[in-house]
Amino acid sequence: MIQKILIANRGEIAVRVMRTCKEMGIRTVAVYSEADRTSRHVSYADEAVCIGLASSQESYLNADKIIKAAKQFKADAIHPGYGFLSENAGFARRCKEEGIIFIGPSAESIEAMGDKISARRQMIKAKVPVVPGTSEDLKPRDLFRVCRRIGLPVIIKATAGGGGKGMRLVYEEKQLYEAYEAAKSEARASFGNDSVYIEKYIESPHHIEIQFLGDAHGNVIHLFDRECSVQRRHQKIVEESPSPFIDDKTRQAMGAIAVKAARSIGYVGAGTIEFLVDGDMNFYFLEMNTRLQVEHPITEEVLGVDLVKEQIHIANRKKLRLRQKHLHQRGHAIECRICAEDPENNFAPSPGIIRHIQTPEGIGVRVDSFIYDGYEIPVYYDSMLGKLIVWATSRIYALERMRRVLYEYKITGVKTNIDYLRRIMDTRDFVKGNYTTHFIEDNSKKLQESAGNNNEIEDMAIIAAYIDHIVNSNDAPSLSPADNLPISRWRAFGKQKGVLRI
Amino acid sequence: MIQKILIANRGEIAVRVMRTCKEMGIRTVAVYSEADRTSRHVSYADEAVCIGLASSQESYLNADKIIKAAKQFKADAIHPGYGFLSENAGFARRCKEEGIIFIGPSAESIEAMGDKISARRQMIKAKVPVVPGTSEDLKPRDLFRVCRRIGLPVIIKATAGGGGKGMRLVYEEKQLYEAYEAAKSEARASFGNDSVYIEKYIESPHHIEIQFLGDAHGNVIHLFDRECSVQRRHQKIVEESPSPFIDDKTRQAMGAIAVKAARSIGYVGAGTIEFLVDGDMNFYFLEMNTRLQVEHPITEEVLGVDLVKEQIHIANRKKLRLRQKHLHQRGHAIECRICAEDPENNFAPSPGIIRHIQTPEGIGVRVDSFIYDGYEIPVYYDSMLGKLIVWATSRIYALERMRRVLYEYKITGVKTNIDYLRRIMDTRDFVKGNYTTHFIEDNSKKLQESAGNNNEIEDMAIIAAYIDHIVNSNDAPSLSPADNLPISRWRAFGKQKGVLRI
Amino acid sequence: MKAKIGNRTCEVELISKDGNRVEISVDGKIYDIDVVMSESGFCSILHEGRSYNAESVRHSEGKYTITTNFRYFDIELSNPQKKYIRGRQSTPEEAQETITSPMPGKIIKIMVSEGMEVKQGDPLIVVEAMKMQSTYTAAQNAIVDKIHVEEGDSVARDQLLISFKTN
Amino acid sequence: MKAKIGNRTCEVELISKDGNRVEISVDGKIYDIDVVMSESGFCSILHEGRSYNAESVRHSEGKYTITTNFRYFDIELSNPQKKYIRGRQSTPEEAQETITSPMPGKIIKIMVSEGMEVKQGDPLIVVEAMKMQSTYTAAQNAIVDKIHVEEGDSVARDQLLISFKTN
């Protein structure tokens, strides 16, 4: 039985893993870079050790130092979180060699799924649907046959390609041959190699993923779907479960396929299969993530399961205690990623010192964050401050709740994307649950509009600044009430009536 | 349809009601006393109005001023929360006369249940079990017959009694007559009236209550049980759902009885029946609370229902949308009441200024509070700062989670009962779920013990104070780094090595 | 300097500091620790790899309330030399000469009047806070010098309520 | 005094104060409001019964960031007379003569050297923060006077990076 876990990560996910460890009575060891001494995962852990410089290469990606720390503190397991070394087969193998339990799948599973081409091959073998097409050089004689098999629209791509060169999108069969020739000649010109292949073009895809768990005894279950189509530059921003798009038949079929896929590689641990889903609910394997996902909490909320607890349970080589037939999605969950960035300034990161946080509370809200009042966000790592998750009995109630908790979440000192997220919650396509991965692009203009000019709110902001100035600035008449709190200084100030000028 | 609600309350319950209103798009009006201008319910509301002096009599209990505020702000409904005017039949009637919806049952229902004797009579009529006994003068000839009917032990009480005078507890039949005579003579001496009555004595009672909802169309459902036996001086401290004591058959029977009781008085709204349950799971009506309870969130967590939303739904004269057959308890919830009090000093209240709050986060935790950094707790109202609620798949996991979130909840500036609550979570009888209303009394000694002397932790506390002193006191060498934050002053201070004396 | 914590008094001294790394001696025991703190009073200490947290609240000079895991500590720091220089200050021995309110509240009842002789244990004044009443009694025999509040008054923390002359 | 918010400049003045009740004029419009605030920067304003909240963060003197419901406002308060008394200070018009880092970050690349002539729009320096790189360009034609940082340096918010002479 695992007694002590080293968490080879930082930020919200390190704290999230430690929370479950604390509940289970498992001791925790934090590792931190020199830039992270004041990070919350250090103070949350039972023990902590500095493993190097701020740069991730020198610390969170340095397997040697992490293994050394695990041995020094006698941790019997390492939880890698997500990112950093979580999908590094070499690190998983190294842990095994050193006799430390890696809380994740085997090095072989990570390797099999780490490379897109090998993963596709593996999935075809396991009869998991992949985006239809060929991967070899397409001969003219095969062109029409293949195209008819996979169905229009198709995309013709240069085998040696990249950057859109030698690429043609074909909607009508009569354009097919011309496009093929054009792609070939462009490929020849660009890469000196005119071989091309053909693939089905998914027009308005949804990005929907299935969570699954496998144990060391060959049992695999799926934990249903997460809709992750709200993305900006391939970064997920908002996720929800269940997907408002797919029907129950598709959901069950995707779950069954995910179980088959995981079983085909003898997967042990928590994993996710990402699918592209087209407008007709045809779904195609995209990739497998062999780790916990950022958005795992929405699955936890809908199923009432603690995925980290299950990961540790599996790592102890116990049998799965959840049964597929007992798992049902209840209600609806939405997650928003809270980032220190400025949506009005092209999402530039906004590091700095967190002055004050007012955390949302009450029914149906969960916050997974690692920030605290006075924390200085380091410039070396990504800008996610945490995640805001709501649960409610229905999608519409979850949406209403998310608006309410975004309203309650106040973070001062750094700019955040909270107002931008609120606008997503008000955007028609999102409200109707009718959106694809093009959502952010399609609504970019509306999402950039701020709440509109309301002179009264602007005036109130000016008044708030002005009063703070009166109470706190050195220019203001000297006041010294007993406790020297702003409220007391404010009360003490100018008790008389009459015109005052500062 | 209700568009605007005035919340005739303060503190956490006012904020809790407003949260649901905000989600539903219903505008809110706060009323506040002069002592509550800085209270969070004022800033949370869309509109707010001062209704009088700090004393509750002059503000939160003043029906005239509240009705006037509702009219001034054109609120079409009033939510009374709990306490204050929530069980005041006159206020409910007044609202009706003024054309304002009172979010609660009718004045008649409140009246019927407001008086213990009338409530008992009503319940007997409805065939709801009450504590067996007589309420008329007991004649010697009936003594043994009655006693045999209700079963030993019994308690003989003076009809005119109080303060334990004229009261006798009887465990064996052979003591019965002697005790009867003694009680009578004591009653005669104390009250000049020797009439006595007899009641079954419930030895180790559990305090278990059933939540129910009734609509204006005659539909009534129950929402299962809450175990509330952890009480100090009749004040609930910790509640959980489901009760770890009763079996499912008893739970169903209690639920059915609660529905019968509510139906018998045509109850409309949310209510609770409190039962005394003996060691053999016999249950007896204690009283009906015709309002939302402090501990309602544990029911919400276990059933996935927003009770305030259902209250408003019912107040709109809609039919219940929950069906008894679809309601099932899922997992387990525990609530702890967080109070500003000093357990080491006989629970003396500890008002003052909240310096800093670190709110627990992560999976399965809900905080319903109204405090914020810098808030000064007024001395006029009760000491509850909020409630900490956890949910998990099982009771043991919920308990582990409660320990974790009590650890995470840091409130500085005032003393709180957080450490005391943590000790309850570690007390054997609580852990085993084997406790009655005598729990606090039976474990009082253990609950008063602090974590034990750990010199290292004490030294760390000294060091923390000492370093704060170095960084912030005027005695310390003058330092002025650019940003003047403690961390910068600390870094700037004494970069050299060597002995320093402050 | 001197630190008072509960009934314990000890000597605390900073020996060296290099960045966050400090050596501090508490009653001769030397701690080699790594310390950081935030503006909100949060303090993180690493000692031999173990992580300790403390939240500190600063009251008047030298007085602190420190919260660690589930425990509150009232700590008083003082510098003996300093005190000497400043001359006569109120010390614990003199504290008996006044009664101050330990918390904000309301004066419910005053049982004494100015000039009255009181005996140790006599009830003097009742203060209510948060619906609970506390009665303060005389710590020693004394004569009431001055009563600084009236029934019904609201009082702040540490506000002077009654002062005495000793006889 | 003067308040600058976005492109708007206005005159704000406290007319009267009685407890929390104040009259404030913003560009001649008089607000009769009830205001309280907390130490953490939270400010509650009641205006004609409506409840407004603002969280304020004070930067250097007179500069504020105010957060209301979902909106950030950068506000600058200034007192014209005062400025005169203090004499010459850096004003917006002079700001072009230096480049400062708008946020903490790391210097990735410096494209210019001291004494070099740059034209409006020329890239000057690349700063990385949180895995995103920003390139700063010249706002006008100028000569690089001094470069205050080196590639690889970590820089603080508002740290001076490059100063110019105008030609």
CSV table of C-alpha atoms in Angstrom, one decimal, chain B residues 233 340 346-352 355-356 358 376-383 403 406-407 410-416 418-419 422 450-472 474-475 485-487 490-491 493-502, chain C residues 1 3 5 8 10 12-22 24 26 29 31 33 35-43 45 47-48 50 52-59 61-62 64-75 77 79 82 86 103-106 128-132 134 154-155 157:
chain,number,residue,atom,x,y,z
B,233,ARG,CA,-26.8,23.0,24.8
B,340,ALA,CA,-16.6,32.8,16.1
B,346,ASN,CA,-16.3,27.9,27.5
B,347,PHE,CA,-17.3,28.9,23.9
B,348,ALA,CA,-17.3,32.6,24.7
B,349,PRO,CA,-18.2,34.5,21.5
B,350,SER,CA,-15.2,36.0,19.7
B,351,PRO,CA,-16.3,39.0,17.7
B,352,GLY,CA,-13.8,41.2,16.0
B,355,ARG,CA,-8.1,39.6,9.1
B,356,HIS,CA,-7.7,36.9,6.5
B,358,GLN,CA,-8.2,31.0,3.3
B,376,GLU,CA,-16.0,43.3,11.4
B,377,ILE,CA,-18.3,40.8,13.0
B,378,PRO,CA,-21.1,42.8,14.8
B,379,VAL,CA,-21.8,41.9,18.4
B,380,TYR,CA,-25.5,42.1,18.0
B,381,TYR,CA,-26.2,38.8,16.3
B,382,ASP,CA,-25.2,35.2,16.6
B,383,SER,CA,-21.7,33.9,16.2
B,403,ARG,CA,-10.9,16.6,8.1
B,406,LEU,CA,-11.2,21.8,8.2
B,407,TYR,CA,-7.4,21.7,7.8
B,410,LYS,CA,-8.0,29.3,7.9
B,411,ILE,CA,-9.7,32.2,9.5
B,412,THR,CA,-7.5,34.7,11.3
B,413,GLY,CA,-8.4,37.7,13.4
B,414,VAL,CA,-11.1,36.0,15.5
B,415,LYS,CA,-11.1,32.7,17.3
B,416,THR,CA,-13.2,30.0,15.8
B,418,ILE,CA,-12.5,24.9,13.7
B,419,ASP,CA,-10.1,23.0,15.9
B,422,ARG,CA,-11.7,18.7,13.9
B,450,SER,CA,-5.9,20.3,22.4
B,451,ALA,CA,-3.6,18.5,19.9
B,452,GLY,CA,-1.1,17.9,22.7
B,453,ASN,CA,2.2,19.7,23.3
B,454,ASN,CA,4.4,19.6,20.4
B,455,ASN,CA,7.4,21.8,21.1
B,456,GLU,CA,8.5,22.0,17.5
B,457,ILE,CA,5.1,23.4,16.4
B,458,GLU,CA,5.3,25.9,19.3
B,459,ASP,CA,8.8,26.9,18.2
B,460,MET,CA,7.6,27.4,14.6
B,461,ALA,CA,4.8,29.6,15.9
B,462,ILE,CA,7.4,31.7,17.8
B,463,ILE,CA,9.6,31.9,14.7
B,464,ALA,CA,6.7,33.0,12.6
B,465,ALA,CA,5.9,35.8,15.0
B,466,TYR,CA,9.5,36.8,15.4
B,467,ILE,CA,10.0,37.0,11.6
B,468,ASP,CA,6.9,39.1,11.2
B,469,HIS,CA,8.3,41.3,13.8
B,470,ILE,CA,11.6,41.7,12.1
B,471,VAL,CA,9.9,42.5,8.8
B,472,ASN,CA,7.1,44.7,10.0
B,474,ASN,CA,9.5,49.8,13.5
B,475,ASP,CA,12.3,48.4,15.7
B,485,LEU,CA,5.8,43.9,0.3
B,486,PRO,CA,6.7,41.7,3.3
B,487,ILE,CA,8.4,39.2,1.1
B,490,TRP,CA,12.3,40.0,4.1
B,491,ARG,CA,14.5,39.3,1.1
B,493,PHE,CA,16.8,42.4,5.0
B,494,GLY,CA,20.2,41.3,6.2
B,495,LYS,CA,21.7,39.8,3.0
B,496,GLN,CA,24.9,39.3,4.8
B,497,LYS,CA,25.7,36.3,7.0
B,498,GLY,CA,26.6,36.8,10.6
B,499,VAL,CA,25.0,37.3,14.0
B,500,LEU,CA,22.2,39.8,14.1
B,501,ARG,CA,20.4,40.9,17.2
B,502,ILE,CA,17.1,42.7,17.0
C,1,MET,CA,14.6,38.9,22.3
C,3,ALA,CA,9.0,35.5,23.6
C,5,ILE,CA,3.8,31.8,24.7
C,8,ARG,CA,6.5,29.5,28.6
C,10,CYS,CA,11.9,31.8,25.9
C,12,VAL,CA,14.6,33.9,20.4
C,13,GLU,CA,17.5,35.2,18.3
C,14,LEU,CA,18.3,35.5,14.6
C,15,ILE,CA,21.8,34.0,14.1
C,16,SER,CA,22.2,34.3,10.3
C,17,LYS,CA,20.3,35.0,7.2
C,18,ASP,CA,21.1,34.3,3.6
C,19,GLY,CA,18.1,34.9,1.4
C,20,ASN,CA,15.2,32.8,2.7
C,21,ARG,CA,17.6,30.6,4.6
C,22,VAL,CA,18.0,31.5,8.2
C,24,ILE,CA,17.2,31.0,14.4
C,26,VAL,CA,14.9,29.3,20.3
C,29,LYS,CA,18.0,25.2,20.1
C,31,TYR,CA,16.8,25.8,13.7
C,33,ILE,CA,15.1,26.8,8.2
C,35,VAL,CA,11.2,30.9,5.5
C,36,VAL,CA,8.9,33.0,3.3
C,37,MET,CA,5.8,35.1,4.0
C,38,SER,CA,3.1,36.9,2.2
C,39,GLU,CA,1.5,40.3,2.8
C,40,SER,CA,-1.7,38.6,4.1
C,41,GLY,CA,0.3,37.2,7.1
C,42,PHE,CA,0.8,33.7,5.7
C,43,CYS,CA,4.2,32.2,6.6
C,45,ILE,CA,8.6,27.4,7.0
C,47,HIS,CA,12.6,22.6,8.5
C,48,GLU,CA,14.5,19.5,7.6
C,50,ARG,CA,9.0,19.3,6.7
C,52,TYR,CA,5.0,24.1,8.4
C,53,ASN,CA,2.5,26.9,7.9
C,54,ALA,CA,1.5,29.7,10.1
C,55,GLU,CA,-0.9,32.6,9.7
C,56,SER,CA,0.1,35.6,11.8
C,57,VAL,CA,-2.0,38.4,13.1
C,58,ARG,CA,-0.1,41.4,14.5
C,59,HIS,CA,-1.9,43.3,17.3
C,61,GLU,CA,3.5,46.1,19.1
C,62,GLY,CA,5.1,42.8,19.9
C,64,TYR,CA,0.8,38.3,17.9
C,65,THR,CA,-1.8,35.6,17.4
C,66,ILE,CA,-0.3,32.8,15.4
C,67,THR,CA,-2.5,30.1,13.9
C,68,THR,CA,-0.8,26.8,12.9
C,69,ASN,CA,-2.6,23.6,12.1
C,70,PHE,CA,-5.7,23.7,14.3
C,71,ARG,CA,-3.9,25.6,17.1
C,72,TYR,CA,-3.9,29.2,18.2
C,73,PHE,CA,-1.0,30.7,20.0
C,74,ASP,CA,-0.9,34.1,21.7
C,75,ILE,CA,2.7,35.3,21.6
C,77,LEU,CA,7.7,39.5,22.0
C,79,ASN,CA,13.0,43.5,24.2
C,82,LYS,CA,14.1,48.6,25.1
C,86,ARG,CA,11.2,53.7,27.4
C,103,MET,CA,-13.8,42.1,23.0
C,104,PRO,CA,-16.2,44.5,21.4
C,105,GLY,CA,-19.6,44.4,23.1
C,106,LYS,CA,-22.3,46.3,24.9
C,128,GLU,CA,-22.7,41.3,26.3
C,129,ALA,CA,-21.3,40.2,23.0
C,130,MET,CA,-23.1,38.0,20.4
C,131,LYS,CA,-26.0,37.2,22.6
C,132,MET,CA,-23.8,35.9,25.5
C,134,SER,CA,-20.0,37.9,30.7
C,154,SER,CA,-21.1,50.0,22.9
C,155,VAL,CA,-17.4,49.3,23.7
C,157,ARG,CA,-11.8,45.8,22.1
